[in-house]
Amino acid sequence: MNDSLNNQEADELSLRELIEQYSRYWYLFVIGVIIALAIAFIYLRYTPQLYQSKATIIIKDEKTQSPLEMAAFSQFGSFLSRFKSNQIDNELAIFNSKRLISETVKELQLNIKYEVMGNIKTSEIYGSKPFEVKFQSFNDSLSREKVPTLYIEILSDSEFIIEDETRSSKATYKFGESISLIFGDITVLPNLDYAERFESYINKTIIVSYKSVEDVALSFQDRVNILNADAKSNVVELSIQTQNKEKGEDFLNELVHQYNKDAVQDRNEIAKKTSAFIESRLQIITRELDSVETNKEDFKSTNRLTDIQAEAQITLENASEFNKRQLDVSTQMELSSTMIDYMKNSSDSELLPSNIGISNENVGSAVNNYNELILYRNKLLQTSTPKNPVVKSVNEQITQMRGNILGSLENSKNALKIAMKDLNIQENIISSKISQVPAKEKIFRGIERQQSIKEKLYLFLLQQREEASIALAATSDRAKIVDSAYGSQEPVSPKKPLIYLGALLAGLLIPFGGIYGFHLLSTKVNSRKDVEKHIKTIPIIGEIPKVLKGDSDLIQHNDRSIMAEAYRILRTNLQYLFINKLEESEKGKTLIVTSTIKGEGKTFVAFNLALTLALTGKKVVLVGADIRNPQLQRYLPEHLKTNKGLTEYIVHSDMKVEDIISQSEYNENLSIVLSGAIPPNPAELLMQKRTTTFIDELRNNFDYIIMDTAPSMLVTDTILINKLADITLYVVRAGYTDKRLLDFPQDAIKDGRLSNVAIVLNNVKLNNFGYGNKYGYAYSQEERSFLQRVFNR
């Protein structure tokens, strides 16, 4: 549980430190926001405002148009494939085509731009132009793209001045006169529709710029937006953003008009071509129809036909009748032959069959008579003998009659054979006619079919010609306007709330990013926390604030500044370090002030610490122990800078400590020993026994001995005399010392090269300072301006 509490406290501390890291630079955020909002205001003030104009239309589907309009075109397949297309994307491409937009620009003369010159920016004039420039002609030697910009200043309601874009030459002209310029001829005509506003433009300069229609069309093509929001419908929304709302509305309305005009022209062109096509086909069909009818007439004349079907029916009926007659004759011939054979094979006493179907009535009557005679004879024989004269007479009659019947049958059979022969001949003739009927009928039907096709096509073309004529006279617009173009009341760009919000965010984010980047990329020590993160085993006993411009480098008498209080805190913390460090004695306490590299302020810290200790009434001596690059002289008056110092004392054994000690003019309790002349062998010199003797003598005479030594990492001097000190003050300079150099004192302590080390953080900015104003405690009664307080000056 303790671990979780510690982690929670650590997280809260990290968050608080993070907030403090940025909040201490609050003035940068304020300045950033003010600058960003000012830039946004200037941008909004001088950036042209854009208004959005919209128009909504419905593109008619050709399949839903009236039959009169489309009947003439729906039958011709690929010739009219465009009008059968139901793909709205094709029409959107036409709307946004350079050709159509160029026609719109040309119609509205949008390639000629009028602007009134202001003090800072120019504003476009549209609609209420005081005059209109007519470009009558252009010189062939010059391209229209090189037409210069004209600057026209209106002098009165009748005169004006024209300058070219170089503003090198100008001339005065009258409205309405033809003006010859280097690129061609122009005429400037006053706009009488806005005569009441003409006076407002007097003595103002109007900029007239001419661009090619193609360039302006490309510009509009990039800006116009054509959208079919619902793929299932033909509703299309057109929109464009322009500086002038009226200009955008006129452009969209004219674009729709040009689209309808283009569609009508296309359909009229198709109707004209259709009519021409129909006329040419009618001429061909008429000739072909005449040819077919002539062929039909010749075929009937050649084959002596009136009605081929009726005549074929008659022929078939005749054939059936002949077949029946042939059957009857054949039957009669068979009956006659049977009767003849029967008579030849039978006796005279036998009866002959009667009513067997022989059609010869004489034969039938003769047979009946013959049979009656037989019966009569048989009756006679029943009562008489064959020799009876009556019986003989009857037998004679029977014999004669039998011969007659047989002769009649023979004659009838021969007649039937002749009749059968004639019937066969007639049958062949009729069969021949019947066999010719299908071929003739086929040929005749082919002729009639051709005639029917030609007649129907002829009638169809006549109908289409009339419908095409009607459609040509009654062509409607392709695009139905749902909403004419209308512009927004408020500008859509630039959007003020969004710009100001973006500026506010930028004003906050840019300083935030700068601070974050600075801390991310910075390798320098900036605050106490940076030191504590790298060095956890060495205590930090003091933070020295940065000396501001105009402030004194040294502690003054009765000084209540933040720097003076910082040194007092350092002095107090030193007392705790000296506890248990030395045995109770009257000898002075020795401090070494060193740093990692040159320039970290060890001499500055040593001198002010000596002054602070001297203010308590203690006797303090400040020793310039940096005999390689002495810096203590810069805090002394000129007459003391030439005094002998530590180097001479070590070299000359007869010299006494009193010979090199100088009284400081800053405090009567402070004495100074300079480093002396720079020796050729400083390390070997400090290793002399005289160095230890020097320190021992100072301990006997002073309460505190503060030694300003050389940088520890650069030279070995400090390491050599470190054993002589009770406390080693290691100076780290904020904004100067590299964080990577903080590893050196840790390694030196670990290796035993330095001992009893405490860190003093020098040159700390007030916004990183750990005491004082952070808690609302004022160290000075000095009055500062607002800017000085803001920037910690």
PDB file of N, CA, C and O in Angstrom, residues 635-657:
ATOM      1  N   TYR A 635      37.694  41.295  -9.316  1.00  0.00           N
ATOM      2  CA  TYR A 635      36.866  41.835  -8.245  1.00  0.00           C
ATOM      3  C   TYR A 635      37.655  42.763  -7.317  1.00  0.00           C
ATOM      4  O   TYR A 635      37.145  43.192  -6.291  1.00  0.00           O
ATOM      5  N   LEU A 636      38.948  43.037  -7.670  1.00  0.00           N
ATOM      6  CA  LEU A 636      39.817  43.853  -6.819  1.00  0.00           C
ATOM      7  C   LEU A 636      40.133  45.183  -7.477  1.00  0.00           C
ATOM      8  O   LEU A 636      40.111  45.295  -8.713  1.00  0.00           O
ATOM      9  N   PRO A 637      40.472  46.169  -6.688  1.00  0.00           N
ATOM     10  CA  PRO A 637      40.883  47.457  -7.272  1.00  0.00           C
ATOM     11  C   PRO A 637      42.229  47.308  -7.978  1.00  0.00           C
ATOM     12  O   PRO A 637      42.972  46.347  -7.757  1.00  0.00           O
ATOM     13  N   GLU A 638      42.565  48.291  -8.780  1.00  0.00           N
ATOM     14  CA  GLU A 638      43.756  48.218  -9.620  1.00  0.00           C
ATOM     15  C   GLU A 638      45.048  48.107  -8.803  1.00  0.00           C
ATOM     16  O   GLU A 638      45.977  47.397  -9.183  1.00  0.00           O
ATOM     17  N   HIS A 639      45.108  48.768  -7.669  1.00  0.00           N
ATOM     18  CA  HIS A 639      46.376  48.775  -6.919  1.00  0.00           C
ATOM     19  C   HIS A 639      46.656  47.438  -6.236  1.00  0.00           C
ATOM     20  O   HIS A 639      47.783  47.174  -5.814  1.00  0.00           O
ATOM     21  N   LEU A 640      45.630  46.572  -6.108  1.00  0.00           N
ATOM     22  CA  LEU A 640      45.853  45.272  -5.481  1.00  0.00           C
ATOM     23  C   LEU A 640      46.123  44.157  -6.492  1.00  0.00           C
ATOM     24  O   LEU A 640      46.534  43.066  -6.109  1.00  0.00           O
ATOM     25  N   LYS A 641      45.859  44.425  -7.756  1.00  0.00           N
ATOM     26  CA  LYS A 641      45.992  43.372  -8.756  1.00  0.00           C
ATOM     27  C   LYS A 641      47.438  42.952  -8.981  1.00  0.00           C
ATOM     28  O   LYS A 641      47.695  41.870  -9.514  1.00  0.00           O
ATOM     29  N   THR A 642      48.385  43.790  -8.610  1.00  0.00           N
ATOM     30  CA  THR A 642      49.808  43.480  -8.847  1.00  0.00           C
ATOM     31  C   THR A 642      50.488  42.858  -7.627  1.00  0.00           C
ATOM     32  O   THR A 642      51.701  42.604  -7.651  1.00  0.00           O
ATOM     33  N   ASN A 643      49.730  42.634  -6.558  1.00  0.00           N
ATOM     34  CA  ASN A 643      50.324  42.052  -5.351  1.00  0.00           C
ATOM     35  C   ASN A 643      50.795  40.622  -5.588  1.00  0.00           C
ATOM     36  O   ASN A 643      50.297  39.921  -6.459  1.00  0.00           O
ATOM     37  N   LYS A 644      51.778  40.222  -4.781  1.00  0.00           N
ATOM     38  CA  LYS A 644      52.244  38.845  -4.842  1.00  0.00           C
ATOM     39  C   LYS A 644      51.208  37.944  -4.204  1.00  0.00           C
ATOM     40  O   LYS A 644      50.405  38.351  -3.375  1.00  0.00           O
ATOM     41  N   GLY A 645      51.297  36.631  -4.586  1.00  0.00           N
ATOM     42  CA  GLY A 645      50.276  35.734  -4.087  1.00  0.00           C
ATOM     43  C   GLY A 645      50.801  34.368  -3.753  1.00  0.00           C
ATOM     44  O   GLY A 645      51.973  34.197  -3.361  1.00  0.00           O
ATOM     45  N   LEU A 646      49.926  33.360  -3.918  1.00  0.00           N
ATOM     46  CA  LEU A 646      50.199  31.997  -3.485  1.00  0.00           C
ATOM     47  C   LEU A 646      51.422  31.423  -4.194  1.00  0.00           C
ATOM     48  O   LEU A 646      52.245  30.732  -3.581  1.00  0.00           O
ATOM     49  N   THR A 647      51.574  31.698  -5.452  1.00  0.00           N
ATOM     50  CA  THR A 647      52.710  31.135  -6.195  1.00  0.00           C
ATOM     51  C   THR A 647      54.040  31.594  -5.585  1.00  0.00           C
ATOM     52  O   THR A 647      54.960  30.780  -5.371  1.00  0.00           O
ATOM     53  N   GLU A 648      54.156  32.886  -5.301  1.00  0.00           N
ATOM     54  CA  GLU A 648      55.398  33.401  -4.733  1.00  0.00           C
ATOM     55  C   GLU A 648      55.659  32.813  -3.347  1.00  0.00           C
ATOM     56  O   GLU A 648      56.815  32.521  -2.973  1.00  0.00           O
ATOM     57  N   TYR A 649      54.544  32.612  -2.576  1.00  0.00           N
ATOM     58  CA  TYR A 649      54.725  32.050  -1.227  1.00  0.00           C
ATOM     59  C   TYR A 649      55.288  30.638  -1.296  1.00  0.00           C
ATOM     60  O   TYR A 649      56.178  30.271  -0.510  1.00  0.00           O
ATOM     61  N   ILE A 650      54.803  29.838  -2.210  1.00  0.00           N
ATOM     62  CA  ILE A 650      55.275  28.454  -2.301  1.00  0.00           C
ATOM     63  C   ILE A 650      56.709  28.412  -2.821  1.00  0.00           C
ATOM     64  O   ILE A 650      57.545  27.609  -2.340  1.00  0.00           O
ATOM     65  N   VAL A 651      57.015  29.285  -3.767  1.00  0.00           N
ATOM     66  CA  VAL A 651      58.350  29.259  -4.366  1.00  0.00           C
ATOM     67  C   VAL A 651      59.411  29.803  -3.399  1.00  0.00           C
ATOM     68  O   VAL A 651      60.512  29.236  -3.244  1.00  0.00           O
ATOM     69  N   HIS A 652      59.085  30.912  -2.701  1.00  0.00           N
ATOM     70  CA  HIS A 652      60.059  31.565  -1.818  1.00  0.00           C
ATOM     71  C   HIS A 652      59.795  31.126  -0.386  1.00  0.00           C
ATOM     72  O   HIS A 652      58.789  31.498   0.222  1.00  0.00           O
ATOM     73  N   SER A 653      60.720  30.378   0.132  1.00  0.00           N
ATOM     74  CA  SER A 653      60.549  29.832   1.480  1.00  0.00           C
ATOM     75  C   SER A 653      60.665  30.881   2.562  1.00  0.00           C
ATOM     76  O   SER A 653      60.182  30.691   3.680  1.00  0.00           O
ATOM     77  N   ASP A 654      61.276  31.995   2.256  1.00  0.00           N
ATOM     78  CA  ASP A 654      61.452  33.035   3.255  1.00  0.00           C
ATOM     79  C   ASP A 654      60.245  33.972   3.336  1.00  0.00           C
ATOM     80  O   ASP A 654      60.188  34.858   4.183  1.00  0.00           O
ATOM     81  N   MET A 655      59.288  33.782   2.471  1.00  0.00           N
ATOM     82  CA  MET A 655      58.130  34.666   2.456  1.00  0.00           C
ATOM     83  C   MET A 655      57.107  34.178   3.468  1.00  0.00           C
ATOM     84  O   MET A 655      56.889  32.974   3.639  1.00  0.00           O
ATOM     85  N   LYS A 656      56.478  35.149   4.118  1.00  0.00           N
ATOM     86  CA  LYS A 656      55.487  34.841   5.141  1.00  0.00           C
ATOM     87  C   LYS A 656      54.080  35.041   4.589  1.00  0.00           C
ATOM     88  O   LYS A 656      53.884  35.728   3.597  1.00  0.00           O
ATOM     89  N   VAL A 657      53.142  34.451   5.292  1.00  0.00           N
ATOM     90  CA  VAL A 657      51.733  34.570   4.871  1.00  0.00           C
ATOM     91  C   VAL A 657      51.286  36.029   4.909  1.00  0.00           C
ATOM     92  O   VAL A 657      50.554  36.511   4.039  1.00  0.00           O
TER      93      VAL A 657
END
